[in-house]
Amino acid sequence: MAIHLSNSDARRIFLAKQELSRARGKLTKAGLLELVRDLGFVQVDSIATVERAHHHILFSRNPTYRREHLAALLEKDGELFEHWTHDAAIIPSAFFAYWKHRFARARETLADRWRSWHENGFESYVDHVLERVRAEGRLMARDFEQDTESPKRPPGGWWNWHPEKTALEYHWRTGNLAIAGREGFQKVYDLAERVIPSRHYGGEVTREAFVDWACTSALERLGFATHGEIAAFWGLISPEEARQWVAGNAARLEPVLIAPADGSRPRASHAFAGSAEIFTTLPPPPARLRVLNPFDPLLRDRNRAERLFGFNYRIEVFVPAPKRVYGYYVFPLLEGDRLVGRIDMKADRKAGTLDVRRLWLEPGVRASTARLSALDAELSRLGRFAGVERTVYLDGWRGE
């Protein structure tokens, strides 16, 4: 018989699975590694309107998070590495063996596609770049800019990469190189075997074990999911592979019916057998108001977030300004188990201010004195973390 979950219970479960409910003390470096492993990955993004995505995501879960601990785990200890899930992300190095299957797939697809960006002889760039890194150690794309007579392209997106940059990215995507650090936000590359600790680097898993891990670990972190949501979590396998895994593991699973926020027909999903009892033990999130990053894992699957929270959210960075509904980089607001609004703001580090342009509250959510005071407190915490001293409501606006 299927488990029936009310919408409020489904929200509570998902928030707990996304590490937004656990009571945490001071976050040590070991605790940070555990947190990233519990989440599975933390998305990396270059936009620093207030703070870079990975730092903000971790701060949202524990305000004692320290950036230097993340840097040490990535660049010194090698316990975390950067690679691709659905997007660029920080991932536990304990999962590196599973990523070898992604590397193999990339080798099959990327060379022909990326070769087409450049003239004949792209393979010579690929070989040359790898040999320079092997001989010299950590290098950046700019270290190759005067290396050859390759055409220099104007600044822009990936289609404007010079051949050596493309070769570096090819070797990163296929597992020959790893990101050993960053200067500013520019990648520093080295041989993967020199970046990933040997206990993680040498692991091998079969394709069957890889698919089982990808599905099992995704469902553990989602709590309940369709086969499509399972496949999308890591971005490592296809929906068809996830569908076959569900069919082949029926004895380990049980059906779940999830009540959507809009009151429509419950959505059929899957959970591990025995989850009903476990779900009852998961705590509710704290009642306080929190600002989430646009790339927070709670919102990564926009359709799932809308079904569970009734919150329609899209990032409008690439939307022309006249067509934006809200703003360039608008932050969701989480209060207890509800997404109650969104806020447009930017850190002006030169002036030392967190500049708030506008607040939008969801229908039925009042701009009460208590709620706005809670928002002030949260913005003050986030501002200090981002390195600014005070919050400024532009033009005197405060949202009342």
Coordinates of C-alpha atoms in Angstrom, one line a residue:
M1 CA 0.0 0.0 0.0
A2 CA 1.3 3.5 -0.9
I3 CA 2.5 6.0 1.7
H4 CA 0.3 9.1 1.6
L5 CA 2.2 12.3 2.4
S6 CA 0.5 15.6 3.0
N7 CA 2.0 18.6 1.4
S8 CA 3.3 19.9 4.8
D9 CA 4.9 16.5 5.6
A10 CA 6.5 16.4 2.1
R11 CA 8.0 19.8 2.6
R12 CA 9.3 18.9 6.1
I13 CA 10.9 15.7 4.7
F14 CA 12.5 17.4 1.8
L15 CA 13.9 20.3 3.9
A16 CA 15.4 17.8 6.3
K17 CA 16.9 15.8 3.5
Q18 CA 18.4 19.1 2.1
E19 CA 20.1 19.7 5.5
L20 CA 18.0 22.8 6.3
S21 CA 16.5 21.4 9.5
R22 CA 19.3 19.8 11.5
A23 CA 20.3 21.6 14.7
R24 CA 24.0 22.2 14.3
G25 CA 26.7 23.6 16.6
K26 CA 29.9 25.1 15.4
L27 CA 30.9 23.7 12.0
T28 CA 34.4 22.2 12.1
K29 CA 36.3 21.3 8.9
A30 CA 35.3 17.6 9.5
G31 CA 31.7 18.7 10.0
L32 CA 31.9 20.7 6.7
L33 CA 33.0 17.6 4.8
E34 CA 30.2 15.6 6.4
L35 CA 27.7 18.4 5.4
V36 CA 28.8 18.4 1.7
R37 CA 28.7 14.6 1.7
D38 CA 25.1 14.6 3.1
L39 CA 24.1 17.1 0.5
G40 CA 25.9 15.2 -2.2
F41 CA 27.3 18.3 -3.9
V42 CA 27.3 22.1 -3.7
Q43 CA 26.9 24.1 -6.9
V44 CA 29.7 26.5 -7.9
D45 CA 28.9 29.7 -9.6
S46 CA 31.0 32.8 -10.4
I47 CA 28.3 35.4 -9.7
A48 CA 29.0 37.2 -6.4
T49 CA 26.1 39.7 -6.2
V50 CA 26.1 39.1 -2.5
E51 CA 28.3 36.0 -2.1
R52 CA 29.4 33.2 -4.4
A53 CA 26.8 30.4 -4.5
H54 CA 28.8 27.6 -2.8
H55 CA 29.7 29.8 0.2
H56 CA 26.1 31.1 0.5
I57 CA 24.6 27.6 0.3
L58 CA 26.8 26.3 3.1
F59 CA 26.2 29.4 5.2
S60 CA 22.5 28.9 4.9
R61 CA 22.8 25.6 6.6
N62 CA 25.3 26.6 9.3
P63 CA 26.1 30.3 9.9
T64 CA 29.4 29.3 11.5
Y65 CA 30.7 28.0 8.2
R66 CA 34.2 29.2 7.4
R67 CA 35.5 29.6 3.8
E68 CA 39.0 28.6 4.8
H69 CA 37.8 25.1 5.7
L70 CA 36.3 24.6 2.3
A71 CA 39.6 25.9 0.7
A72 CA 41.6 23.4 2.7
L73 CA 39.3 20.5 1.9
L74 CA 39.6 21.4 -1.8
E75 CA 43.2 22.5 -2.3
K76 CA 45.2 20.9 0.6
D77 CA 43.4 17.8 1.8
G78 CA 41.9 16.8 -1.5
E79 CA 38.8 15.5 0.2
L80 CA 36.6 17.5 -2.1
F81 CA 36.9 18.1 -5.9
E82 CA 35.3 20.2 -8.5
H83 CA 33.5 18.6 -11.4
W84 CA 30.1 18.4 -13.2
T85 CA 26.8 17.2 -11.9
H86 CA 24.0 19.1 -13.7
D87 CA 26.4 22.0 -13.5
A88 CA 29.8 22.8 -12.0
A89 CA 29.9 21.6 -8.4
I90 CA 32.0 20.7 -5.4
I91 CA 31.8 17.0 -4.7
P92 CA 33.3 14.6 -2.1
S93 CA 36.4 12.9 -3.5
A94 CA 35.1 9.7 -2.0
F95 CA 32.7 9.7 -5.0
F96 CA 35.6 10.0 -7.6
A97 CA 35.4 6.4 -8.7
Y98 CA 31.8 6.9 -9.8
W99 CA 32.8 10.0 -11.8
K100 CA 35.1 7.9 -13.9
H101 CA 32.0 6.7 -15.8
R102 CA 31.2 10.3 -16.5
F103 CA 34.7 10.9 -17.7
A104 CA 34.4 7.9 -20.1
R105 CA 31.2 9.3 -21.5
A106 CA 32.8 12.7 -22.0
R107 CA 35.7 11.2 -23.9
E108 CA 33.1 9.7 -26.4
T109 CA 31.3 13.0 -27.0
L110 CA 33.5 16.0 -26.4
A111 CA 36.4 15.6 -28.7
D112 CA 34.4 15.8 -32.0
R113 CA 32.2 18.5 -30.7
W114 CA 35.0 20.8 -29.4
R115 CA 37.3 20.0 -32.4
S116 CA 34.8 21.8 -34.6
W117 CA 35.4 25.1 -32.8
H118 CA 39.0 25.1 -34.0
E119 CA 41.1 24.3 -37.0
N120 CA 42.5 20.9 -37.9
G121 CA 45.2 19.9 -35.4
F122 CA 43.2 20.4 -32.3
E123 CA 44.7 17.0 -31.0
S124 CA 48.1 18.6 -30.9
Y125 CA 46.8 21.2 -28.5
V126 CA 45.3 18.5 -26.4
D127 CA 48.6 16.6 -26.2
H128 CA 50.7 19.7 -25.7
V129 CA 48.6 21.1 -22.8
L130 CA 48.6 17.8 -21.0
E131 CA 52.4 17.4 -21.4
R132 CA 53.0 20.9 -20.1
V133 CA 50.9 20.3 -17.0
R134 CA 52.6 17.0 -16.4
A135 CA 56.1 18.6 -16.6
E136 CA 55.4 21.9 -14.9
G137 CA 52.6 21.3 -12.4
R138 CA 49.8 23.6 -11.7
L139 CA 48.9 25.9 -14.6
M140 CA 46.1 28.2 -15.6
A141 CA 44.6 29.0 -19.0
R142 CA 46.4 32.3 -19.1
D143 CA 49.7 30.4 -18.9
F144 CA 49.1 29.2 -22.4
E145 CA 48.0 32.4 -24.1
Q146 CA 51.4 33.1 -25.7
D147 CA 52.2 29.4 -26.1
T148 CA 51.4 29.0 -29.8
E149 CA 50.3 31.0 -32.8
S150 CA 46.7 29.9 -32.2
P151 CA 44.1 32.5 -33.0
K152 CA 43.3 34.8 -30.1
R153 CA 39.6 35.2 -29.7
P154 CA 37.8 38.1 -28.0
P155 CA 36.4 37.7 -24.5
G156 CA 33.2 35.8 -24.3
G157 CA 31.6 32.5 -23.6
W158 CA 33.0 29.0 -24.1
W159 CA 32.7 29.4 -27.9
N160 CA 35.5 32.0 -27.7
W161 CA 38.0 29.9 -25.8
H162 CA 41.4 29.7 -27.3
P163 CA 42.4 26.1 -28.3
E164 CA 44.6 25.6 -25.2
K165 CA 41.8 26.6 -22.9
T166 CA 39.5 24.2 -24.7
A167 CA 42.1 21.5 -24.3
L168 CA 42.4 22.2 -20.6
E169 CA 38.6 21.9 -20.2
Y170 CA 38.6 18.7 -22.3
H171 CA 41.2 17.1 -20.0
W172 CA 39.2 18.3 -16.9
R173 CA 35.9 17.0 -18.2
T174 CA 37.5 13.7 -19.1
G175 CA 39.4 13.2 -15.8
N176 CA 43.0 13.7 -16.8
L177 CA 43.2 17.0 -15.0
A178 CA 41.6 18.3 -11.9
I179 CA 41.1 21.7 -10.4
A180 CA 43.9 22.2 -7.9
G181 CA 42.7 25.6 -6.8
R182 CA 41.5 29.0 -8.0
E183 CA 43.0 32.4 -8.3
G184 CA 40.2 34.9 -8.1
F185 CA 37.7 32.6 -9.8
Q186 CA 40.1 31.3 -12.5
K187 CA 40.8 27.6 -12.5
V188 CA 44.2 26.2 -11.6
Y189 CA 44.7 22.8 -13.2
D190 CA 47.0 19.9 -12.3
L191 CA 47.1 16.1 -13.1
A192 CA 44.1 14.5 -11.3
E193 CA 46.4 11.9 -9.8
R194 CA 48.3 14.7 -8.0
V195 CA 45.1 16.4 -6.8
I196 CA 42.9 13.5 -5.7
P197 CA 44.2 11.4 -2.8
S198 CA 45.3 7.9 -4.0
R199 CA 42.7 6.2 -1.8
H200 CA 40.0 7.9 -3.8
Y201 CA 41.8 8.2 -7.2
G202 CA 42.4 4.5 -7.7
G203 CA 38.9 3.2 -7.1
E204 CA 37.0 1.4 -9.8
V205 CA 33.3 0.4 -10.0
T206 CA 31.4 -1.6 -12.5
R207 CA 28.7 0.1 -14.6
E208 CA 26.0 -1.9 -12.7
A209 CA 27.4 -0.7 -9.4
F210 CA 27.7 2.9 -10.7
V211 CA 24.0 3.0 -11.7
D212 CA 22.9 1.5 -8.4
W213 CA 24.9 4.0 -6.5
A214 CA 23.7 6.9 -8.6
C215 CA 20.0 5.9 -8.0
T216 CA 20.4 4.8 -4.4
S217 CA 22.3 7.9 -3.3
A218 CA 20.0 10.2 -5.1
L219 CA 16.9 8.8 -3.5
E220 CA 18.5 8.9 -0.1
R221 CA 19.0 12.6 -0.5
L222 CA 15.6 13.3 -2.0
G223 CA 13.6 11.2 0.4
F224 CA 11.0 10.5 -2.3
A225 CA 11.2 10.9 -6.1
T226 CA 10.1 9.9 -9.5
H227 CA 12.6 8.0 -11.7
G228 CA 13.1 11.3 -13.6
E229 CA 14.0 13.1 -10.4
I230 CA 16.4 10.3 -9.4
A231 CA 18.2 10.6 -12.8
A232 CA 18.3 14.4 -12.6
F233 CA 19.8 14.6 -9.1
W234 CA 23.4 13.9 -10.1
G235 CA 23.0 14.3 -13.9
L236 CA 25.1 11.1 -14.2
I237 CA 22.6 8.6 -15.7
S238 CA 19.6 8.7 -18.1
P239 CA 15.9 8.7 -17.0
E240 CA 15.6 5.3 -18.8
E241 CA 18.5 3.9 -16.6
A242 CA 16.7 5.2 -13.5
R243 CA 13.4 3.7 -14.7
Q244 CA 15.0 0.3 -15.1
W245 CA 16.6 0.6 -11.7
V246 CA 13.3 1.3 -10.1
A247 CA 11.7 -1.6 -11.9
G248 CA 14.6 -3.9 -10.9
N249 CA 14.6 -2.8 -7.2
A250 CA 10.9 -3.1 -6.5
A251 CA 11.5 -5.1 -3.3
R252 CA 13.7 -2.3 -1.9
L253 CA 11.1 0.4 -2.7
E254 CA 7.5 1.3 -1.9
P255 CA 5.1 3.7 -3.6
V256 CA 4.5 7.2 -2.2
L257 CA 1.7 9.7 -3.1
I258 CA 2.8 13.3 -2.6
A259 CA 0.1 16.0 -2.1
P260 CA 1.1 19.1 -4.2
A261 CA 0.9 22.6 -2.8
D262 CA -1.9 23.5 -5.3
G263 CA -4.2 20.8 -4.0
S264 CA -4.2 18.9 -7.3
R265 CA -4.0 15.1 -7.6
P266 CA -1.3 13.5 -5.5
R267 CA 1.9 12.7 -7.5
A268 CA 3.2 9.1 -7.6
S269 CA 6.8 8.7 -6.4
H270 CA 9.1 6.1 -4.9
A271 CA 10.8 5.8 -1.5
F272 CA 12.8 3.2 0.2
A273 CA 10.8 0.5 2.0
G274 CA 10.3 1.4 5.6
S275 CA 10.5 5.1 5.0
A276 CA 7.2 5.9 6.6
E277 CA 8.6 5.3 10.1
I278 CA 11.8 7.2 9.3
F279 CA 9.9 10.1 7.9
T280 CA 8.1 10.7 11.2
T281 CA 11.5 11.1 13.0
L282 CA 12.7 13.9 10.7
P283 CA 12.6 17.3 12.4
P284 CA 10.8 20.4 11.2
P285 CA 13.0 23.3 10.0
P286 CA 13.6 26.2 12.4
A287 CA 11.0 28.9 12.2
R288 CA 13.4 31.7 11.5
L289 CA 13.6 33.5 8.1
R290 CA 16.5 32.6 5.9
V291 CA 17.8 34.0 2.5
L292 CA 18.6 31.2 0.1
N293 CA 20.9 31.4 -2.8
P294 CA 19.4 31.1 -6.3
F295 CA 21.5 27.9 -6.8
D296 CA 20.4 26.3 -3.5
P297 CA 19.9 22.6 -4.0
L298 CA 16.4 23.0 -2.5
L299 CA 15.5 24.9 -5.7
R300 CA 17.6 23.1 -8.3
D301 CA 14.7 21.2 -9.6
R302 CA 12.4 24.1 -10.2
N303 CA 9.4 21.9 -11.1
R304 CA 9.7 19.9 -7.9
A305 CA 10.1 23.1 -5.8
E306 CA 6.9 24.5 -7.4
R307 CA 4.9 21.3 -6.7
L308 CA 6.1 21.1 -3.1
F309 CA 6.1 24.8 -2.1
G310 CA 3.9 26.5 -4.7
F311 CA 6.8 28.8 -5.4
N312 CA 7.5 29.6 -9.1
Y313 CA 11.2 30.6 -9.3
R314 CA 13.4 31.2 -12.3
I315 CA 16.8 32.9 -12.4
E316 CA 16.6 35.9 -14.7
V317 CA 20.3 36.6 -15.2
F318 CA 20.1 35.8 -18.9
V319 CA 16.7 37.5 -19.4
P320 CA 16.9 40.9 -21.0
A321 CA 16.3 43.6 -18.4
P322 CA 13.0 44.8 -19.9
K323 CA 11.6 41.3 -19.9
R324 CA 12.5 40.4 -16.3
V325 CA 9.6 39.8 -13.9
Y326 CA 11.7 40.4 -10.8
G327 CA 15.4 41.1 -11.3
Y328 CA 18.8 40.1 -12.3
Y329 CA 19.7 37.9 -9.3
V330 CA 16.8 37.6 -6.9
F331 CA 17.1 35.6 -3.7
P332 CA 14.3 33.3 -2.3
L333 CA 13.2 33.6 1.3
L334 CA 12.6 30.5 3.4
E335 CA 10.6 30.9 6.6
G336 CA 10.0 27.7 8.5
D337 CA 8.7 25.2 5.9
R338 CA 7.5 27.8 3.4
L339 CA 9.1 29.9 0.7
V340 CA 7.5 33.2 1.5
G341 CA 9.0 35.7 -0.9
R342 CA 12.1 36.9 -2.8
I343 CA 14.4 39.8 -2.5
D344 CA 16.5 41.8 -5.0
M345 CA 19.8 43.0 -3.4
K346 CA 23.5 43.5 -4.0
A347 CA 26.5 43.8 -1.8
D348 CA 28.4 47.1 -2.4
R349 CA 31.7 46.2 -0.8
K350 CA 33.3 49.6 -1.6
A351 CA 30.5 51.3 0.4
G352 CA 30.2 48.5 3.0
T353 CA 26.5 48.1 2.4
L354 CA 24.0 45.5 1.5
D355 CA 21.7 47.4 -0.9
V356 CA 18.1 46.1 -1.0
R357 CA 16.2 47.2 -4.1
R358 CA 12.9 45.4 -3.6
L359 CA 11.1 42.7 -1.6
W360 CA 8.2 40.6 -3.0
L361 CA 6.2 38.5 -0.6
E362 CA 4.1 35.6 -1.9
P363 CA 0.3 36.0 -2.0
G364 CA -1.2 35.7 1.5
V365 CA 2.1 36.5 3.2
R366 CA 1.9 39.8 5.2
A367 CA 4.7 42.3 5.6
S368 CA 4.2 42.3 9.3
T369 CA 6.4 44.1 11.8
A370 CA 7.7 40.7 13.1
R371 CA 8.4 39.3 9.7
L372 CA 10.3 42.5 8.5
S373 CA 12.3 42.5 11.8
A374 CA 13.2 38.8 11.1
L375 CA 14.3 39.8 7.6
D376 CA 16.4 42.7 9.0
A377 CA 18.1 40.2 11.3
E378 CA 18.8 37.8 8.5
L379 CA 20.1 40.4 6.2
S380 CA 22.4 41.7 8.9
R381 CA 23.8 38.1 9.4
L382 CA 24.2 37.6 5.6
G383 CA 25.8 41.1 5.2
R384 CA 28.4 40.4 7.8
F385 CA 29.2 37.1 6.1
A386 CA 29.5 38.9 2.8
G387 CA 31.9 41.5 4.3
V388 CA 29.6 44.5 4.5
E389 CA 28.6 46.5 7.6
R390 CA 25.0 47.5 7.2
T391 CA 21.8 47.1 5.2
V392 CA 20.5 50.0 3.1
Y393 CA 17.0 50.0 1.7
L394 CA 17.4 52.0 -1.5
D395 CA 15.3 55.2 -1.8
G396 CA 14.3 54.6 1.8
W397 CA 12.2 51.6 0.8
R398 CA 11.7 48.9 3.4
G399 CA 8.9 46.8 2.1
E400 CA 6.1 48.0 4.4

